Amino acid sequence: MPSPLHCKPLRVGLLGFGVVGSGTCAVLSGNRATITARAGCAIDLTHVATRTPERARAAGAAGVVLTDDPLALARHPDIDVVVEAMGGTDLARRCVLAAIAAGKHVVTANKALLAQHGEEVFAAAQAQGVSVAFEGAVAVSIPIVKALREGLVANEIEWLAGIVNGTSNYVLTQMRDEGRSYAQALGEAQALGYAEADPSLDVDGGDAAHKLALLAAMAFGGAPRLADVHVEGIRHLQACDFGHAARLGHTVKLLAVARREGEQIQLRVHPALVPSAALLARVDGSMNGILVKGNAAGVTMYCGAGAGSRETASAVVADLVDIARALRGGGSPRQIPALGFHHEVQPVRTAAPLEALRLPQYLRVPLADAGAARQVREVLAAHGITPVQQDESPQALALLTSETEEWRAAGAVQDLARQPCVAAPPTRLRVEALA
Ligand code: HSE
């Protein structure tokens, strides 16, 4: 067997030199000897397309050809693999399709691109016999794509639930533990480089929805079903919700949940109360955590950094090593069918309506006066809702209910909001036992 140093290097072209691109450059050069030994050949960053060439030069991308034309890089004949690290969906889609058409393998961490255009991208890759690898697109450093595709391949997946947005988890943790305001905590997350270019994708649940669409496609088959994801964000949460939740034995997390219900699949992203003792309750700061329930493995958990430059690069370079190993083995890289198990199992086709959901609820009802709590309980009783636990302050009545239908809980909240005894619209959060 020839030494890795004598094998043909894998030539990599990088599109974008922001958080993900600069991290990829740093990991490739910082861990070069180990990566070369493990890949069986050198992985050389040879070309970078960027609007900030000075940044790439300063970062030590020496000897690398710099260009401001990403489409030309995507088609360049001296490149084997294109790493798409530009973000966005329009130009990124055109570049990825151009690279595939030119017979190049693609590595991307762009979940928005794959959630929206995955079917088109993977069909093009299949037709060309090239790979599109995307470990960095979901929960950056956590090898969840490998876990679902390889480690759990023997299982029927029953459900998965995770904290998959590092920015919002950082914001919630800072609000709970440090008493930060929502705006302060979001500013810190942005300064740390966690947030998307448009942070509303983080705090309004869109980024988590992109990741959930990819996870569900891998777990249940078929193309990503972004349009089927019910999405709610965290902007409406208040500091007092964390105090009430804690006294009720819970904490608040932004969850992404995919659950198979017979022939239907439920896909939702929303803030939820989880029991303080649950494993996911301890996934704090910018960390991500994902639970997967398989019918053979039972529940497994994956946890690690959910955002960051080198953290995402860890996954991007792992995909490059996979491609290098497969090419060196004489074959083509493993063909990644249209997101997961598309061709091997019958995908679940219908989305379960949210109205079918039945979960315990957390309600925080701002009180107008001293007798208001009793009146609130009477309104709830008229809707057939009985509190099982409550935490009352002069300002608000917070309570947990038993399992309640979605329509019933929503109707009660609407009714409460109209009552003179209620000082401001109530807050309703679902409670997830994660079992
Ligand atoms: N903005 C994303 C997050 C980055 O906060 O999770 C990683 O996908």
Short mmCIF file of C-alpha atoms in Angstrom, two decimals, residues 121-370:
data_model
loop_
_atom_site.label_atom_id
_atom_site.label_comp_id
_atom_site.label_asym_id
_atom_site.label_seq_id
_atom_site.Cartn_x
_atom_site.Cartn_y
_atom_site.Cartn_z
CA VAL A 121 -29.82 18.52 -5.71
CA PHE A 122 -29.81 14.82 -4.82
CA ALA A 123 -31.53 13.80 -8.05
CA ALA A 124 -28.85 15.69 -10.01
CA ALA A 125 -26.08 14.05 -7.94
CA GLN A 126 -27.60 10.62 -8.48
CA ALA A 127 -27.79 11.17 -12.22
CA GLN A 128 -24.13 12.27 -12.32
CA GLY A 129 -22.86 9.55 -9.96
CA VAL A 130 -21.41 11.99 -7.46
CA SER A 131 -22.01 12.50 -3.73
CA VAL A 132 -23.54 15.38 -1.85
CA ALA A 133 -22.43 15.02 1.78
CA PHE A 134 -24.00 17.16 4.49
CA GLU A 135 -22.94 16.08 7.97
CA GLY A 136 -22.35 19.71 8.96
CA ALA A 137 -25.88 20.74 8.01
CA VAL A 138 -27.52 19.30 11.13
CA ALA A 139 -26.20 19.92 14.65
CA VAL A 140 -22.77 20.77 13.25
CA SER A 141 -20.23 18.72 15.21
CA ILE A 142 -22.56 15.85 16.12
CA PRO A 143 -22.29 12.95 13.64
CA ILE A 144 -26.07 12.55 13.51
CA VAL A 145 -26.19 11.93 9.76
CA LYS A 146 -23.83 8.99 10.20
CA ALA A 147 -25.77 7.79 13.25
CA LEU A 148 -29.07 7.73 11.36
CA ARG A 149 -27.68 6.39 8.10
CA GLU A 150 -25.25 3.84 9.53
CA GLY A 151 -25.46 3.21 13.28
CA LEU A 152 -29.26 3.01 13.41
CA VAL A 153 -29.81 1.52 9.97
CA ALA A 154 -31.43 -1.63 11.44
CA ASN A 155 -34.18 0.35 13.20
CA GLU A 156 -37.63 1.58 12.41
CA ILE A 157 -37.39 5.08 13.83
CA GLU A 158 -40.39 5.87 16.05
CA TRP A 159 -39.54 9.45 16.93
CA LEU A 160 -36.73 11.91 17.30
CA ALA A 161 -36.62 15.09 19.33
CA GLY A 162 -33.85 17.57 19.63
CA ILE A 163 -32.45 20.94 20.44
CA VAL A 164 -30.95 21.74 17.05
CA ASN A 165 -30.45 25.50 17.09
CA GLY A 166 -27.45 26.65 19.09
CA THR A 167 -28.35 30.34 19.01
CA SER A 168 -31.81 29.98 20.50
CA ASN A 169 -30.55 27.48 23.08
CA TYR A 170 -27.86 29.99 24.07
CA VAL A 171 -30.48 32.76 24.36
CA LEU A 172 -32.83 30.61 26.48
CA THR A 173 -29.99 29.48 28.74
CA GLN A 174 -28.72 33.04 29.29
CA MET A 175 -32.23 34.27 30.07
CA ARG A 176 -32.77 31.42 32.55
CA ASP A 177 -29.35 31.34 34.27
CA GLU A 178 -27.98 34.89 33.94
CA GLY A 179 -31.16 36.96 33.91
CA ARG A 180 -30.25 38.41 30.50
CA SER A 181 -32.93 40.04 28.42
CA TYR A 182 -33.82 38.36 25.16
CA ALA A 183 -32.10 41.14 23.15
CA GLN A 184 -28.89 41.04 25.23
CA ALA A 185 -28.58 37.28 24.92
CA LEU A 186 -29.21 37.34 21.17
CA GLY A 187 -26.53 40.04 20.75
CA GLU A 188 -24.03 37.83 22.59
CA ALA A 189 -24.89 34.81 20.42
CA GLN A 190 -24.36 36.91 17.30
CA ALA A 191 -21.01 38.21 18.59
CA LEU A 192 -19.92 34.61 19.21
CA GLY A 193 -20.68 33.75 15.58
CA TYR A 194 -23.50 31.33 16.37
CA ALA A 195 -26.36 33.11 14.64
CA GLU A 196 -27.41 32.89 11.01
CA ALA A 197 -26.84 36.00 8.84
CA ASP A 198 -30.54 36.64 9.46
CA PRO A 199 -31.00 35.78 13.17
CA SER A 200 -34.76 35.61 12.78
CA LEU A 201 -34.12 32.17 11.25
CA ASP A 202 -32.68 31.14 14.63
CA VAL A 203 -35.17 32.71 17.03
CA ASP A 204 -38.30 32.15 14.95
CA GLY A 205 -37.57 28.44 14.48
CA GLY A 206 -36.84 28.44 10.72
CA ASP A 207 -33.28 27.09 11.06
CA ALA A 208 -34.47 24.31 13.37
CA ALA A 209 -37.23 23.53 10.84
CA HIS A 210 -34.64 23.15 8.06
CA LYS A 211 -32.67 20.72 10.22
CA LEU A 212 -35.79 18.83 11.29
CA ALA A 213 -36.81 18.41 7.64
CA LEU A 214 -33.40 16.80 6.93
CA LEU A 215 -33.45 14.62 10.05
CA ALA A 216 -36.96 13.40 9.27
CA ALA A 217 -36.04 12.61 5.67
CA MET A 218 -33.16 10.47 6.91
CA ALA A 219 -35.22 8.83 9.64
CA PHE A 220 -38.46 8.21 7.74
CA GLY A 221 -37.48 8.32 4.07
CA GLY A 222 -38.54 10.60 1.25
CA ALA A 223 -37.57 14.16 0.46
CA PRO A 224 -37.39 16.93 3.08
CA ARG A 225 -40.89 18.13 3.93
CA LEU A 226 -40.24 21.68 5.05
CA ALA A 227 -43.78 22.81 4.25
CA ASP A 228 -45.15 20.19 6.67
CA VAL A 229 -43.20 21.51 9.67
CA HIS A 230 -45.26 23.48 12.18
CA VAL A 231 -42.96 26.29 13.39
CA GLU A 232 -43.08 28.57 16.44
CA GLY A 233 -40.18 30.62 17.81
CA ILE A 234 -39.04 31.93 21.18
CA ARG A 235 -39.60 35.69 20.93
CA HIS A 236 -42.72 35.69 23.12
CA LEU A 237 -41.05 33.99 26.11
CA GLN A 238 -40.52 36.11 29.22
CA ALA A 239 -38.03 35.80 32.06
CA CYS A 240 -40.87 34.83 34.44
CA ASP A 241 -41.64 31.74 32.32
CA PHE A 242 -38.30 30.23 33.35
CA GLY A 243 -39.05 30.82 37.05
CA HIS A 244 -42.55 29.33 36.80
CA ALA A 245 -41.24 26.39 34.76
CA ALA A 246 -38.51 25.68 37.33
CA ARG A 247 -40.95 25.73 40.24
CA LEU A 248 -43.15 23.34 38.26
CA GLY A 249 -40.16 20.98 37.80
CA HIS A 250 -39.42 21.87 34.18
CA THR A 251 -37.26 24.01 31.93
CA VAL A 252 -38.00 25.65 28.58
CA LYS A 253 -36.29 24.49 25.38
CA LEU A 254 -36.88 25.08 21.68
CA LEU A 255 -37.60 21.53 20.48
CA ALA A 256 -37.70 20.01 17.03
CA VAL A 257 -39.86 16.89 17.04
CA ALA A 258 -40.58 14.30 14.34
CA ARG A 259 -42.86 11.48 15.38
CA ARG A 260 -44.36 8.68 13.36
CA GLU A 261 -48.05 8.11 14.03
CA GLY A 262 -49.03 5.07 11.96
CA GLU A 263 -48.85 6.15 8.34
CA GLN A 264 -48.51 9.80 9.28
CA ILE A 265 -45.59 11.87 10.44
CA GLN A 266 -45.80 14.79 12.83
CA LEU A 267 -43.19 17.53 12.31
CA ARG A 268 -43.02 20.47 14.68
CA VAL A 269 -40.65 23.08 16.07
CA HIS A 270 -41.78 25.05 19.11
CA PRO A 271 -40.66 26.02 22.59
CA ALA A 272 -41.74 23.42 25.13
CA LEU A 273 -41.45 22.62 28.80
CA VAL A 274 -39.30 19.54 29.38
CA PRO A 275 -38.87 17.89 32.80
CA SER A 276 -35.82 19.30 34.63
CA ALA A 277 -34.50 15.75 35.05
CA ALA A 278 -34.66 14.96 31.31
CA LEU A 279 -31.36 14.62 29.47
CA LEU A 280 -32.29 17.36 27.01
CA ALA A 281 -32.98 19.76 29.90
CA ARG A 282 -29.24 19.68 30.61
CA VAL A 283 -28.21 20.57 27.07
CA ASP A 284 -27.41 24.24 27.63
CA GLY A 285 -25.70 27.19 26.00
CA SER A 286 -25.01 26.73 22.29
CA MET A 287 -24.97 22.93 22.65
CA ASN A 288 -27.31 20.74 20.63
CA GLY A 289 -28.79 17.43 21.76
CA ILE A 290 -30.86 14.91 19.82
CA LEU A 291 -32.77 11.89 21.12
CA VAL A 292 -33.69 9.15 18.64
CA LYS A 293 -36.06 6.30 19.48
CA GLY A 294 -35.50 3.25 17.31
CA ASN A 295 -37.58 0.08 17.69
CA ALA A 296 -34.47 -2.03 18.25
CA ALA A 297 -31.91 0.34 19.80
CA GLY A 298 -34.39 2.09 22.08
CA VAL A 299 -33.56 5.71 22.90
CA THR A 300 -30.08 6.94 21.99
CA MET A 301 -28.79 10.45 22.59
CA TYR A 302 -26.31 12.58 20.68
CA CYS A 303 -24.90 15.75 22.11
CA GLY A 304 -22.28 18.31 21.14
CA ALA A 305 -21.58 21.82 19.91
CA GLY A 306 -24.49 23.14 17.87
CA ALA A 307 -22.80 26.11 16.28
CA GLY A 308 -19.35 27.50 15.63
CA SER A 309 -16.65 27.72 13.02
CA ARG A 310 -14.26 24.85 13.81
CA GLU A 311 -17.17 22.79 15.14
CA THR A 312 -18.91 22.89 11.75
CA ALA A 313 -15.58 22.35 10.00
CA SER A 314 -15.12 19.12 11.96
CA ALA A 315 -18.15 17.70 10.13
CA VAL A 316 -17.24 19.22 6.76
CA VAL A 317 -13.74 17.71 6.87
CA ALA A 318 -15.17 14.35 7.99
CA ASP A 319 -17.23 14.34 4.78
CA LEU A 320 -14.08 15.18 2.78
CA VAL A 321 -12.24 12.28 4.40
CA ASP A 322 -15.14 9.93 3.56
CA ILE A 323 -14.95 10.99 -0.07
CA ALA A 324 -11.14 10.65 -0.16
CA ARG A 325 -11.29 7.18 1.38
CA ALA A 326 -13.92 5.99 -1.07
CA LEU A 327 -12.04 7.38 -4.07
CA ARG A 328 -8.80 5.85 -2.83
CA GLY A 329 -10.58 2.51 -2.42
CA GLY A 330 -11.11 2.55 -6.15
CA GLY A 331 -14.87 3.00 -6.05
CA SER A 332 -16.99 6.06 -6.28
CA PRO A 333 -17.93 7.63 -2.94
CA ARG A 334 -20.97 6.02 -1.41
CA GLN A 335 -23.95 7.16 -3.33
CA ILE A 336 -26.14 9.18 -1.08
CA PRO A 337 -29.65 8.52 -2.27
CA ALA A 338 -32.13 11.36 -2.20
CA LEU A 339 -31.61 12.15 1.45
CA GLY A 340 -31.31 8.91 3.28
CA PHE A 341 -33.35 5.85 2.69
CA HIS A 342 -35.48 7.14 -0.17
CA HIS A 343 -34.85 4.17 -2.41
CA GLU A 344 -34.78 1.49 0.23
CA VAL A 345 -37.92 2.01 2.25
CA GLN A 346 -41.37 3.31 1.53
CA PRO A 347 -41.41 6.88 2.80
CA VAL A 348 -44.13 8.01 5.17
CA ARG A 349 -46.34 10.16 2.99
CA THR A 350 -48.87 12.15 4.98
CA ALA A 351 -48.35 14.85 7.56
CA ALA A 352 -50.28 14.51 10.80
CA PRO A 353 -52.40 17.62 11.42
CA LEU A 354 -51.36 19.62 14.47
CA GLU A 355 -54.95 19.48 15.73
CA ALA A 356 -54.43 15.75 16.35
CA LEU A 357 -51.79 16.54 18.96
CA ARG A 358 -52.64 15.77 22.60
CA LEU A 359 -50.06 16.93 25.16
CA PRO A 360 -49.99 18.41 28.65
CA GLN A 361 -49.93 22.21 28.53
CA TYR A 362 -48.24 25.02 30.43
CA LEU A 363 -50.38 28.15 30.74
CA ARG A 364 -49.24 31.46 32.21
CA VAL A 365 -52.17 33.78 32.73
CA PRO A 366 -51.46 37.40 33.80
CA LEU A 367 -53.93 38.32 36.55
CA ALA A 368 -55.90 41.61 36.70
CA ASP A 369 -56.76 41.46 40.41
CA ALA A 370 -56.69 39.42 43.61
#
